[in-house]
Tab-separated table of C-alpha atoms in Angstrom:
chain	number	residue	atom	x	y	z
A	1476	UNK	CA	0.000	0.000	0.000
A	1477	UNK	CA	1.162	3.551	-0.340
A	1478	UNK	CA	3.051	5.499	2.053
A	1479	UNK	CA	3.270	8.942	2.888
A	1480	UNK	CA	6.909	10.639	1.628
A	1481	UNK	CA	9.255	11.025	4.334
A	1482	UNK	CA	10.596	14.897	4.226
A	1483	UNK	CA	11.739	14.397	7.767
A	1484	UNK	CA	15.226	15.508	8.739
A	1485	UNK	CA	16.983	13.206	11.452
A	1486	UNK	CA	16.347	15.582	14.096
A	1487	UNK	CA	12.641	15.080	13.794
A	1488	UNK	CA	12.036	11.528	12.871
A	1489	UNK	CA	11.110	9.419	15.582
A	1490	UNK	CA	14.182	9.478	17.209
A	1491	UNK	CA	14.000	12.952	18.953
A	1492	UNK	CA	9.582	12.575	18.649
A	1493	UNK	CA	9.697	10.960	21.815
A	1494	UNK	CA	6.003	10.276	22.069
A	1495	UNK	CA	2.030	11.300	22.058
A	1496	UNK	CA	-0.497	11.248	24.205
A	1497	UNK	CA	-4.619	10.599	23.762
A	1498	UNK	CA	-7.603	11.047	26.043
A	1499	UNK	CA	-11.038	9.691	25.543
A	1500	UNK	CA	-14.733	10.909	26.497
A	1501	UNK	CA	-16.790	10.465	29.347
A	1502	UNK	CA	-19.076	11.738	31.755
A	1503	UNK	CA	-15.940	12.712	33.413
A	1504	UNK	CA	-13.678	12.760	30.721
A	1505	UNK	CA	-13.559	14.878	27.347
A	1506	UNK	CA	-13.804	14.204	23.565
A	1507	UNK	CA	-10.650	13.936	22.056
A	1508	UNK	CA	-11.878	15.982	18.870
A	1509	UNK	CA	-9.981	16.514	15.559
A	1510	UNK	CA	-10.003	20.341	16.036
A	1511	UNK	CA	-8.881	22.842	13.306
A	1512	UNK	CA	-6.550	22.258	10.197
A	1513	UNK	CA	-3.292	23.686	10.247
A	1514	UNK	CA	-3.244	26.307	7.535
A	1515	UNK	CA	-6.521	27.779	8.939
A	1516	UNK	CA	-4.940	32.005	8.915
A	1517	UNK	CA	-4.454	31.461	12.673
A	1518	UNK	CA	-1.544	34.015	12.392
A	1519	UNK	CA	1.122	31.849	13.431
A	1520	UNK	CA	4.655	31.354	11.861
A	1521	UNK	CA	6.031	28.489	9.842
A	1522	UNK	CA	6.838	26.300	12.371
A	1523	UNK	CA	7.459	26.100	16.255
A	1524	UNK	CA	10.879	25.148	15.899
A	1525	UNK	CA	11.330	28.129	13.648
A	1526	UNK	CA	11.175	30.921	16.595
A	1527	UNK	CA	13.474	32.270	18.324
A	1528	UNK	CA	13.535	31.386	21.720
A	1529	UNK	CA	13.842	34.155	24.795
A	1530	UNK	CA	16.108	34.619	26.969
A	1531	UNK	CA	13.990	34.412	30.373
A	1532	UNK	CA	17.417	35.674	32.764
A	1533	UNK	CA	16.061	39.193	33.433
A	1534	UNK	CA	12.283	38.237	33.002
A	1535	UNK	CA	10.066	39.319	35.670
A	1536	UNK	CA	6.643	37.330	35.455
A	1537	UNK	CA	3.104	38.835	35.028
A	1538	UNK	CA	0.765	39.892	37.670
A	1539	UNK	CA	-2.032	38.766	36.055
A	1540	UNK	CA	-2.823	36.120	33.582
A	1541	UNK	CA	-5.524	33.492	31.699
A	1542	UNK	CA	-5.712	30.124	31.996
A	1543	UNK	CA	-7.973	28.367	29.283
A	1544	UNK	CA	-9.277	24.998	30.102
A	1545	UNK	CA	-12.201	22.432	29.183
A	1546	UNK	CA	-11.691	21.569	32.974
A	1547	UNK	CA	-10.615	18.016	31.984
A	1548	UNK	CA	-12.329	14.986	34.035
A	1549	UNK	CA	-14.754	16.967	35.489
A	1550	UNK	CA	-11.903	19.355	37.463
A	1551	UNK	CA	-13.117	22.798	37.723
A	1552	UNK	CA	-13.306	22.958	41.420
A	1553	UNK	CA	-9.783	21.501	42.188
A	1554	UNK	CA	-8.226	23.708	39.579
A	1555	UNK	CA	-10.033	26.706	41.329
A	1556	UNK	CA	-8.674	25.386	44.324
A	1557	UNK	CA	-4.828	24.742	43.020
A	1558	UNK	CA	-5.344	28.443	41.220
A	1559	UNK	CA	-6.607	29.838	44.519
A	1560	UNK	CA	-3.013	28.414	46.594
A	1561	UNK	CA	-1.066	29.363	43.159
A	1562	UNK	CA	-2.137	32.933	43.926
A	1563	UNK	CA	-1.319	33.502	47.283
A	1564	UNK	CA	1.806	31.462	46.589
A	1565	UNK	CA	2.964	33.902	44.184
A	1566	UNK	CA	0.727	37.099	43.923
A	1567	UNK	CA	-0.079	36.073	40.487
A	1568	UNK	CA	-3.727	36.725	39.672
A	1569	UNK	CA	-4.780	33.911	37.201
A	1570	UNK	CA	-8.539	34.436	35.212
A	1571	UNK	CA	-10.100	30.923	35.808
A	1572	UNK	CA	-11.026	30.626	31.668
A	1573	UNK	CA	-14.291	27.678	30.379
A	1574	UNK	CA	-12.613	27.835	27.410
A	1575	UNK	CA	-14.573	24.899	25.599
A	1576	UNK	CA	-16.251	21.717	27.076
A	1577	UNK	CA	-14.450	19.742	25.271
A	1578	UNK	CA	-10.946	19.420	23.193
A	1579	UNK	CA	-12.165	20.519	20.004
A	1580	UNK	CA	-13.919	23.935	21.048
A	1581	UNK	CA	-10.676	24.843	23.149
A	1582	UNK	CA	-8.845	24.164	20.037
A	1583	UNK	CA	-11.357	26.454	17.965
A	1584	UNK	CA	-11.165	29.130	20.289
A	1585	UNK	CA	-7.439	29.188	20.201
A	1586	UNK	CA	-6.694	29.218	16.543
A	1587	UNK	CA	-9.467	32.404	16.679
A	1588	UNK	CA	-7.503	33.856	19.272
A	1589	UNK	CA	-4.086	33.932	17.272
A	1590	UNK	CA	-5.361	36.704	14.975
A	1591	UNK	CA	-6.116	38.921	18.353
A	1592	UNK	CA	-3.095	38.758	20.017
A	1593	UNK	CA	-4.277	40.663	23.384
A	1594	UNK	CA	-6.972	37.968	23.897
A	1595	UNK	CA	-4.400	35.372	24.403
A	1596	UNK	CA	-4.077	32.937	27.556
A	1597	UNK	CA	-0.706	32.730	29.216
A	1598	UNK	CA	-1.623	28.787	29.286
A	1599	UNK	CA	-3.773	27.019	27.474
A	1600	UNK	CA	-4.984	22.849	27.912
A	1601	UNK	CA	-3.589	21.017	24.605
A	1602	UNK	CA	-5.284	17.860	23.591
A	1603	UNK	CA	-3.196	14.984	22.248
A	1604	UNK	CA	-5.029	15.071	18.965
A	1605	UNK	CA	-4.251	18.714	18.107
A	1606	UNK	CA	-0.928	20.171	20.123
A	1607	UNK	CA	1.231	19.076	16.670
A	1608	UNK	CA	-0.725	21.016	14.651
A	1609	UNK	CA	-0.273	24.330	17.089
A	1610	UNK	CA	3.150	23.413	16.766
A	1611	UNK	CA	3.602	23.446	12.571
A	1612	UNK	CA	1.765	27.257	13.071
A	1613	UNK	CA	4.428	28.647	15.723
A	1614	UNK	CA	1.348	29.370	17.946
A	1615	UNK	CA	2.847	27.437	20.722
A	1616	UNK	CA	6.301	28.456	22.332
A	1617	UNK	CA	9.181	25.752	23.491
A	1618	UNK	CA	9.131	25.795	27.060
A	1619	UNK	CA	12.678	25.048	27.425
A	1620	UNK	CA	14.124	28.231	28.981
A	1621	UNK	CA	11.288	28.451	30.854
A	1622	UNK	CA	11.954	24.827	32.399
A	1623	UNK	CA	15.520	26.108	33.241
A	1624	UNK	CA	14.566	29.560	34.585
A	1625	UNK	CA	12.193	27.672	36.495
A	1626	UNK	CA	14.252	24.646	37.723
A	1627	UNK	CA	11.579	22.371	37.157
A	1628	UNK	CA	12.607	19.135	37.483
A	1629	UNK	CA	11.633	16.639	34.008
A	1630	UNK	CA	13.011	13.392	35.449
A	1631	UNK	CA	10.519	13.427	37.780
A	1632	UNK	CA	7.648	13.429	35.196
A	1633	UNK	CA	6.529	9.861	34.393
A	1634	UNK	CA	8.996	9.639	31.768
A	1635	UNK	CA	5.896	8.022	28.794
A	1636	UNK	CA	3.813	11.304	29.531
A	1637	UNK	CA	6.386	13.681	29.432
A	1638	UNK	CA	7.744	12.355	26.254
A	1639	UNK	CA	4.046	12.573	24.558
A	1640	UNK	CA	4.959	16.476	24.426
A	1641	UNK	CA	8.481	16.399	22.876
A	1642	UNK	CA	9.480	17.107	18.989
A	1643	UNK	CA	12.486	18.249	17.804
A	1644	UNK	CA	14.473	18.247	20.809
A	1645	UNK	CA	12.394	20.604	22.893
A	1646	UNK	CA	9.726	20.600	25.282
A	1647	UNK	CA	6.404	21.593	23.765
A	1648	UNK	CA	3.570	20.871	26.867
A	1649	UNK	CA	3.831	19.186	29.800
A	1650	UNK	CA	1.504	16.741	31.645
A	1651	UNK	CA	-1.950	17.284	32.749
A	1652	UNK	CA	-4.655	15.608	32.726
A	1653	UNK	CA	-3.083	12.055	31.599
A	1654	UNK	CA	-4.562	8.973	31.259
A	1655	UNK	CA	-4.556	5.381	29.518
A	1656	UNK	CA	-7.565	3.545	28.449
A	1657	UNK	CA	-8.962	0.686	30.657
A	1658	UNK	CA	-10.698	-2.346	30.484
A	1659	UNK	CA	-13.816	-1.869	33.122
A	1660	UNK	CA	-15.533	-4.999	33.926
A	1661	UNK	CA	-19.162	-6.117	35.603
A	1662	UNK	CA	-17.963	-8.005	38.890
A	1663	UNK	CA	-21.419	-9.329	39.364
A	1664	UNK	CA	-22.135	-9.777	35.932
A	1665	UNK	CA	-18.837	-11.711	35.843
A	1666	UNK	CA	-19.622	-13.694	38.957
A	1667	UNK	CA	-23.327	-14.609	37.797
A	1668	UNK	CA	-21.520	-16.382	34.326
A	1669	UNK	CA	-19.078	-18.059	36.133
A	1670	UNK	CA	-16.204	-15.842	34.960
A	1671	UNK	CA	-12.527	-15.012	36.939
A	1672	UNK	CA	-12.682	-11.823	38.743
A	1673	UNK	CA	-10.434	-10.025	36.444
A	1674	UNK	CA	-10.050	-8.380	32.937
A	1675	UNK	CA	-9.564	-10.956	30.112
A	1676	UNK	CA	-5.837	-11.448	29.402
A	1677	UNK	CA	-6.475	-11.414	25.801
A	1678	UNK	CA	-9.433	-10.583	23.126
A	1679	UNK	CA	-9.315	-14.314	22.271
A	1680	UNK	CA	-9.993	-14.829	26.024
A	1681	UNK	CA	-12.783	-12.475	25.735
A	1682	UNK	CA	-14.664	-14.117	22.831
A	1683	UNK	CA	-14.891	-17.720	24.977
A	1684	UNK	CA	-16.664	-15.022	27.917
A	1685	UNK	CA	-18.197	-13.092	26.008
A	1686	UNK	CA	-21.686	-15.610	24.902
A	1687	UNK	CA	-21.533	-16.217	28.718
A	1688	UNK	CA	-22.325	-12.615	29.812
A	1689	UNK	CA	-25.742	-12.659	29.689
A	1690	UNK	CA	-27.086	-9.973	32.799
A	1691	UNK	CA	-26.296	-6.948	30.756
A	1692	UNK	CA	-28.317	-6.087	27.298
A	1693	UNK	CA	-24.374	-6.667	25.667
A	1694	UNK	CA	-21.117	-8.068	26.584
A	1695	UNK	CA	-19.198	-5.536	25.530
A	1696	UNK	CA	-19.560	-1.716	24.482
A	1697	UNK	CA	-17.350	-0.395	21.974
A	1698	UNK	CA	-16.801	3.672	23.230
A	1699	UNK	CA	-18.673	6.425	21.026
A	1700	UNK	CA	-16.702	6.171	18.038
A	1701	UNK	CA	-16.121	10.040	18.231
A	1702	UNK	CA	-13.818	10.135	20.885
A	1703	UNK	CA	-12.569	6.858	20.997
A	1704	UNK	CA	-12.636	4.613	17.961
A	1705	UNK	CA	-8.620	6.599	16.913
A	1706	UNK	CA	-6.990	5.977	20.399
A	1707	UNK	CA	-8.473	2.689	21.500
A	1708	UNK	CA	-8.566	0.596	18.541
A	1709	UNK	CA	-4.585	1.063	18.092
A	1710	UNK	CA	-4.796	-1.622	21.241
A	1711	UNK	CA	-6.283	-3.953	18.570
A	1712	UNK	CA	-4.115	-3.154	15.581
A	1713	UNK	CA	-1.007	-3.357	17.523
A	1714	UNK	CA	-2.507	-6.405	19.300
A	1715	UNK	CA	-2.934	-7.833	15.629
A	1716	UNK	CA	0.992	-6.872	14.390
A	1717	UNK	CA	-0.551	-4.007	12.619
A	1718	UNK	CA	-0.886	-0.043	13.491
A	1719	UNK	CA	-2.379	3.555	11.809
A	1720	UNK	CA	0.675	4.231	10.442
A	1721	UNK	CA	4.728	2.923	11.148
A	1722	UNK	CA	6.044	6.728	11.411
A	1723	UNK	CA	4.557	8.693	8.274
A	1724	UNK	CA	3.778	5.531	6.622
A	1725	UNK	CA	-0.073	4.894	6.324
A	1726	UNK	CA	-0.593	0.946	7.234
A	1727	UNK	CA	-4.638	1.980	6.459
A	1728	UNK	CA	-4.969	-0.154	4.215
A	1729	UNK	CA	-2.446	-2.818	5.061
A	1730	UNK	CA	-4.016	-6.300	4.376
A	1731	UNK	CA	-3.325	-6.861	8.478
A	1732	UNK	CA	-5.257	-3.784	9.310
A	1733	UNK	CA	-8.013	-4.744	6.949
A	1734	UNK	CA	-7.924	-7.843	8.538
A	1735	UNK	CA	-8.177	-6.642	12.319
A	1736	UNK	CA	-10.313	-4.340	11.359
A	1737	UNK	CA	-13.065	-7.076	9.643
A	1738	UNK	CA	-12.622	-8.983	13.203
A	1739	UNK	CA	-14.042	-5.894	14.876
A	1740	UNK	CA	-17.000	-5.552	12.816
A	1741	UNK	CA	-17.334	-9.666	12.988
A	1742	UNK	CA	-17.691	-8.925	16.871
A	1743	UNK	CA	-20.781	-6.415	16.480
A	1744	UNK	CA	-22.456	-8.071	13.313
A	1745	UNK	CA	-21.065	-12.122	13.130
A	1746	UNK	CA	-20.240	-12.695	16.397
A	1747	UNK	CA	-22.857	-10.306	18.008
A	1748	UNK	CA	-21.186	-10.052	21.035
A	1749	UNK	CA	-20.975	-6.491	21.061
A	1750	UNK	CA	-22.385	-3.347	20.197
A	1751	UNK	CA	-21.085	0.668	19.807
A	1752	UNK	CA	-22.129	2.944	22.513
A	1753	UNK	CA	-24.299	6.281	20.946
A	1754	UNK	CA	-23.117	8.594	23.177
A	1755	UNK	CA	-20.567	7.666	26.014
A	1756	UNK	CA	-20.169	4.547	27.098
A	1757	UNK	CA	-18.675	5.251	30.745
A	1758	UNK	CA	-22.431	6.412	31.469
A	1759	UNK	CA	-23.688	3.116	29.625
A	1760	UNK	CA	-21.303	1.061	31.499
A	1761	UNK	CA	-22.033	2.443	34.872
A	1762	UNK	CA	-25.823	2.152	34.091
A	1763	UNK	CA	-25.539	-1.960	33.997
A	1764	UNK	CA	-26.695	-1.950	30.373
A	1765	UNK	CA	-23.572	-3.467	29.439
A	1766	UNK	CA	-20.698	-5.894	31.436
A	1767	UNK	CA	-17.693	-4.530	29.951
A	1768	UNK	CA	-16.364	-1.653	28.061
A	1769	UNK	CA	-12.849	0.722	27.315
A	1770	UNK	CA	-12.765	3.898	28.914
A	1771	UNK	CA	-10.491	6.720	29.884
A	1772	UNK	CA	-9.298	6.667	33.317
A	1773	UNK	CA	-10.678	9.931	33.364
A	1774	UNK	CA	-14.258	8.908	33.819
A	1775	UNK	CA	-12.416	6.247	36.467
A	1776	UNK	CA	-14.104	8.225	40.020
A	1777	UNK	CA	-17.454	9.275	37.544
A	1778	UNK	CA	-17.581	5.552	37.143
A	1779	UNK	CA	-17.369	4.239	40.796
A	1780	UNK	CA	-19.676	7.083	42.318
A	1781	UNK	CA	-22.552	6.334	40.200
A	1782	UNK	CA	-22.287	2.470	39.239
A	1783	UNK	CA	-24.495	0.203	41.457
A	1784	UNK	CA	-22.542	-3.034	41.780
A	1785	UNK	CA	-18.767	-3.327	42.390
A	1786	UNK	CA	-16.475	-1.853	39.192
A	1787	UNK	CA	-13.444	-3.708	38.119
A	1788	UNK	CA	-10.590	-2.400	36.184
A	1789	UNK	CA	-7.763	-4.207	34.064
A	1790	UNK	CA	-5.147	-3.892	31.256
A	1791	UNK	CA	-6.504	-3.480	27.540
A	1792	UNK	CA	-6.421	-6.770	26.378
A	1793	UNK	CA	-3.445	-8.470	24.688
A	1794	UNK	CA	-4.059	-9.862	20.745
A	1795	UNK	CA	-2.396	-13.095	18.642
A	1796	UNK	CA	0.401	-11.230	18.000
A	1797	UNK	CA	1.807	-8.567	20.709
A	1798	UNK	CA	0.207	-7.363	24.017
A	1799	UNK	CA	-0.645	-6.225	26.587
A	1800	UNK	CA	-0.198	-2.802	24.895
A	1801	UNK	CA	-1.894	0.471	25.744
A	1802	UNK	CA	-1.835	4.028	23.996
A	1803	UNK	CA	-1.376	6.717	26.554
A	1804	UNK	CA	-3.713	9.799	26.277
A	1805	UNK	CA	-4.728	12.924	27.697
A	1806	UNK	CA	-4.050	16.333	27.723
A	1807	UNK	CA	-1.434	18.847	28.451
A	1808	UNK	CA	-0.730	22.399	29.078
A	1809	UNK	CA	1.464	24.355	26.860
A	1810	UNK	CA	2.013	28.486	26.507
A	1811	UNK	CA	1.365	30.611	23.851
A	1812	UNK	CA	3.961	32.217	21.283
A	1813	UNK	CA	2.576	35.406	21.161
A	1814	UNK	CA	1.889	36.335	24.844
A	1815	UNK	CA	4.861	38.710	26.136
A	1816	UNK	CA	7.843	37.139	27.646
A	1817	UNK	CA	6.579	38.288	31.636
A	1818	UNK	CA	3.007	36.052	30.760
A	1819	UNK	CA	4.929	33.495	29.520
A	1820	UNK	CA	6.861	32.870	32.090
A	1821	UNK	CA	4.464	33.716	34.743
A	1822	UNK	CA	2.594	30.875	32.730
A	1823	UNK	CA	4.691	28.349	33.130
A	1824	UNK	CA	4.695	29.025	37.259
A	1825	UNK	CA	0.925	28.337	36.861
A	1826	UNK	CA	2.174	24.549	34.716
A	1827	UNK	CA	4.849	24.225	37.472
A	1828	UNK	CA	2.181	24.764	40.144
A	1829	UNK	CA	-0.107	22.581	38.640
A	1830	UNK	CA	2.506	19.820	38.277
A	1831	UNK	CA	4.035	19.345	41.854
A	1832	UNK	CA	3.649	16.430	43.324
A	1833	UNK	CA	1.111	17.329	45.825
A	1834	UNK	CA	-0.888	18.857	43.071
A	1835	UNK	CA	-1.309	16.231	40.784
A	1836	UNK	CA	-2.381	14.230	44.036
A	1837	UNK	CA	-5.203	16.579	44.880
A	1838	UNK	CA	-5.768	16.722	40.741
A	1839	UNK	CA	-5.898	12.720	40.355
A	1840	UNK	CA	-8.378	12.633	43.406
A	1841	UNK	CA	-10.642	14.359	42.086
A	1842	UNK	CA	-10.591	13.362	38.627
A	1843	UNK	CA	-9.206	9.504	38.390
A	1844	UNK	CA	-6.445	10.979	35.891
A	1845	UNK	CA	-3.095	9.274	36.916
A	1846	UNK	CA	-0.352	11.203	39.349
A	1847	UNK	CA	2.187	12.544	36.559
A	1848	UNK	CA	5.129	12.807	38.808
A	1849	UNK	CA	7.149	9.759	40.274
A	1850	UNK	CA	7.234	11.769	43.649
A	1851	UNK	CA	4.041	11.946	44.398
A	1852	UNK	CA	2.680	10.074	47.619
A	1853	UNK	CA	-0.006	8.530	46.571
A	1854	UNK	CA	-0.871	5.933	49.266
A	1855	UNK	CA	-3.766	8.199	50.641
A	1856	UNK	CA	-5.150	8.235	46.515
A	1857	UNK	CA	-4.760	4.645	46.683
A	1858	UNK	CA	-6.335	4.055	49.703
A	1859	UNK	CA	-9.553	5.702	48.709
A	1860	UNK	CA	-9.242	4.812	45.042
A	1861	UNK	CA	-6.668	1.126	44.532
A	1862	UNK	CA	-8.314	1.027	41.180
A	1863	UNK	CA	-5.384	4.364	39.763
A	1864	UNK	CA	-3.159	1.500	41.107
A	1865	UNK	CA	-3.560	-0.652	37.464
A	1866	UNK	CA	-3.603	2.586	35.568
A	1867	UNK	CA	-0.519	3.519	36.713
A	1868	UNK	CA	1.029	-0.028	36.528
A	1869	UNK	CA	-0.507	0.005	33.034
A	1870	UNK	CA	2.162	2.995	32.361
A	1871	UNK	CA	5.036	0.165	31.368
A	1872	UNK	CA	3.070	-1.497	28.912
A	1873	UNK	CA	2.071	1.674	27.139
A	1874	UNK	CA	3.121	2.777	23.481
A	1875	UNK	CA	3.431	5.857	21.665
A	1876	UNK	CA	0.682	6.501	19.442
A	1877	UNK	CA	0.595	6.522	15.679
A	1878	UNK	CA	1.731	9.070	13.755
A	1879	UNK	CA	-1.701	9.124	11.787
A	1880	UNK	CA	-3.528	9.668	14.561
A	1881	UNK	CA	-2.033	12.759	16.678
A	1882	UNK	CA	-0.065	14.448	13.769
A	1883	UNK	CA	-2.597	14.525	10.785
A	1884	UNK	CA	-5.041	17.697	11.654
A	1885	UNK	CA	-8.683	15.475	11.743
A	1886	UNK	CA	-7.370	12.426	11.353
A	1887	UNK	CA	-8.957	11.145	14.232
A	1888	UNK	CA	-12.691	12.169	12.972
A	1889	UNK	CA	-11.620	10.305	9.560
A	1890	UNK	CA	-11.285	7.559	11.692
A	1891	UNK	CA	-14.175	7.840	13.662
A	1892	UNK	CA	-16.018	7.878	10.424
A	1893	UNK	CA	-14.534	5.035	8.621
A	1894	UNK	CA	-15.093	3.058	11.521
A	1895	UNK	CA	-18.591	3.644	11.808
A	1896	UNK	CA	-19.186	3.075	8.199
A	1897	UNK	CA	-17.902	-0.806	8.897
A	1898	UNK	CA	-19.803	-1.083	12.661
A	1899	UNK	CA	-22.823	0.439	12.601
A	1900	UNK	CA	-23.611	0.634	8.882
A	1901	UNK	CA	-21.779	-3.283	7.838
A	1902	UNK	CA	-19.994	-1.486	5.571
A	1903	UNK	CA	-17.491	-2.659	3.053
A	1904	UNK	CA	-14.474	-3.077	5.619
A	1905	UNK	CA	-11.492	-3.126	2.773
A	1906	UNK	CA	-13.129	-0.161	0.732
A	1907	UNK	CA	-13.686	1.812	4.069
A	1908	UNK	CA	-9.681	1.007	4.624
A	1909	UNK	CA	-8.466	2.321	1.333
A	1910	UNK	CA	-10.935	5.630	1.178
A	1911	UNK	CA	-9.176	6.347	4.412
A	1912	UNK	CA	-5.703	6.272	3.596
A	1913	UNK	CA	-6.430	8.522	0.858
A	1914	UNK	CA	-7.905	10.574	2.722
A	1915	UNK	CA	-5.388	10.787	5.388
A	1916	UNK	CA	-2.288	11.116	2.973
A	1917	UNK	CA	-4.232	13.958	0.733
A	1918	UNK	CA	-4.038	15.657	5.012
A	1919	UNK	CA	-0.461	14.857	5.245
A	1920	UNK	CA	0.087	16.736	1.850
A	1921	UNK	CA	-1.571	19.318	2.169
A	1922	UNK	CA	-1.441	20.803	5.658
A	1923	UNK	CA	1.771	19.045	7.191
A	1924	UNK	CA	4.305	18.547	4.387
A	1925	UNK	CA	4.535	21.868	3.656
A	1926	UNK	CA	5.088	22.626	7.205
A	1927	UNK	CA	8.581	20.205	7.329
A	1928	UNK	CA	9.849	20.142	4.139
């Protein structure tokens, strides 16, 4: 099958793109949404690695600043909280911003934004699905100096979620709201069929379960394609010895994709084992209409606060070829280019703030995202909530994501849509495969290309 050209230099192939992140939607969680196309007149320049970088030695921070957010798992009071402590920490009045409610309408607003430079945040949340693209534009500045002026300490990020934000050497974002997906599981629909209390170690496992589940209306919910159908079916590709894409190669249409990809329709329409959720399936999940589903750990505390019955939680499940393997997800916070030096760097104090240890405790509490530094004491977390426990263990089987998904502007809503032409229509699976690929290499050509060549 074709592949995209490769224009890359060797300072930004794969070697110095250390990795990207993805979230999923929830009750508690938000969409990961394709957001705007780079190329859209959002006033940036030709690339982030293109600017010149400032010299932060003699740079006194802001008094006052924006932070834009889409409050991610549910976290509007505990930021106001952390923002609250931030202030009288540092005397730094930060405006509390609903940017969007969800990844794609923060994204929206911020490419508007870029033409009125006054009406810019001094940090902004940056979904996995759409930071790259802010990137190519120059709207988002390297955080580097800031790190240093700073002293904030990157070793003691989890080092797969600090990677997702690196390219070309530099820091671009750092960790949020992170996550993985997770298996959640029925415990009393799994003890009514006879099952083991604990997430299937494979999808072949699952199948022999899966006629046995019989308390729910389905065995198994497949998330709202939306939000999810991108990030969590790279578990099954990768499972299968297949992926989105190997770098900027498209594996779309890859006979082994095709072929993974006619075993997940076979398991709504052959098998009839399972079904796609129509909205989110955290919600459905927790309801009892169904015994098991993929979610975000996001919608992890949402989950066990409103679910009925006793809520278990394992690793995605492993395929014929290569597993257990996991995408990581989520979102990040990154700062403006076009903000003045003194909001930038009072900025980053805010992403500093946010990412101490103790913060990301209080954060992950409240939300069911995972801790983001290796510091963190969470024994308090885990006594309330053990469940974070397999999220976080979950962390060293994880994988970066595919190039097709987080670095092609909409790719992930191409997705969403070619995958919902083979599940809920029955659709064609190879012809769905193909008309994708084209698709997403007529993106790469057009809007990302340009922007590294």
């Amino acid at each position: 099958m074709t592949g995209l050209p490769r224009p890359l230099t060797a300072s930004t192939t794969r070697r110095s793109l250390i990795g990207l992140g993805a979230t999923g939607a929830g009750a508690l969680a938000l969409a990961a949404c394709g957001g705007p196309s780079v190329g859209g007149g959002s006033g940036g320049s030709d690339g982030g690695s293109a600017a010149e970088e400032t010299d932060f030695s003699s740079v006194e921070p802001a008094t006052e600043i924006a932070f834009w957010t889409s409050h991610p798992g549910g976290s509007k009071d505990v930021e106001a909280e952390l923002i609250t402590t931030f202030t009288e920490e540092t005397g730094i009045t930060v405006k509390h911003v609903t940017a969007g409610s969800n990844y794609e309408e923060i994204a929206q607003r911020f490419q508007t934004a870029q033409a009125a430079k006054d009406d810019l945040p001094a940090v902004v949340v940056l979904s996995d699905v759409w930071w790259f693209r802010y990137f190519l534009e120059g709207n988002i500045a390297a955080l580097d100096p800031m790190i240093e002026k700073l002293g904030i300490d990157i070793a003691d990020y989890r080092d797969s979620l600090v990677a997702d934000y690196q390219y070309d050497d530099k820091q671009w974002a750092l960790p949020y709201g992170r996550s993985t997906p997770l298996f959640y599981y029925n415990k009393d629909h799994f003890a009514a069929a006879g099952l083991p209390d604990r997430a299937p170690k494979t999808w072949q496992e699952f199948e022999e379960w899966a006629p046995k589940l019989t308390q729910g209306d389905v065995a198994y919910m497949y998330p709202d394609l939306a939000g999810y159908a991108g990030w969590t079916l790279q578990n099954v590709l990768w499972g299968q010895g297949t992926a989105w894409s190997d770098d900027w190669t498209l594996k779309v249409a890859d006979p082994k994709t095709i072929e993974a990809m006619t075993w997940v329709q076979d398991t709504v329409h052959s098998a009839g084992w399972a079904q796609v959720a129509s909205s989110d399936s955290a919600d459905t999940f927790a309801a009892g209409v169904c015994s098991t589903t993929i979610a975000s750990t996001g919608s992890l505390v949402g989950v066990l606060e409103a679910a009925s019955f006793d809520v278990g939680v394992g690793f995605l499940p492993a395929g014929p070829v290569d597993g257990p393997v996991c995408p990581t997800g989520g979102a990040g916070l990154g700062v403006p280019s076009a903000i003045t030096p003194e909001q930038q760097l009072a900025g980053a104090m805010l992403i500093e703030f946010m990412g101490r240890p103790e913060s990301t405790v209080a954060f992950s509490g409240a939300t069911g995202y995972m801790p983001i530094r290796k510091s963190a004491d969470v024994s308090a977390l885990l006594e309330k909530t053990p469940q974070i426990q397999t999220a976080i263990d979950q962390l060293e089987v994880t994988r970066t994501q595919d190039y097709a998904r987080v670095f092609l502007p909409g790719a992930d809503q191409e997705m969403a849509t070619a995958v919902g032409s083979i599940l809920t229509e029955e659709g064609d699976v190879e012809k769905a495969m193909t008309d994708l690929q084209t698709k997403l290499e007529d993106i790469y050509t057009k809007q990302v290309e340009p922007k590294l060549s």
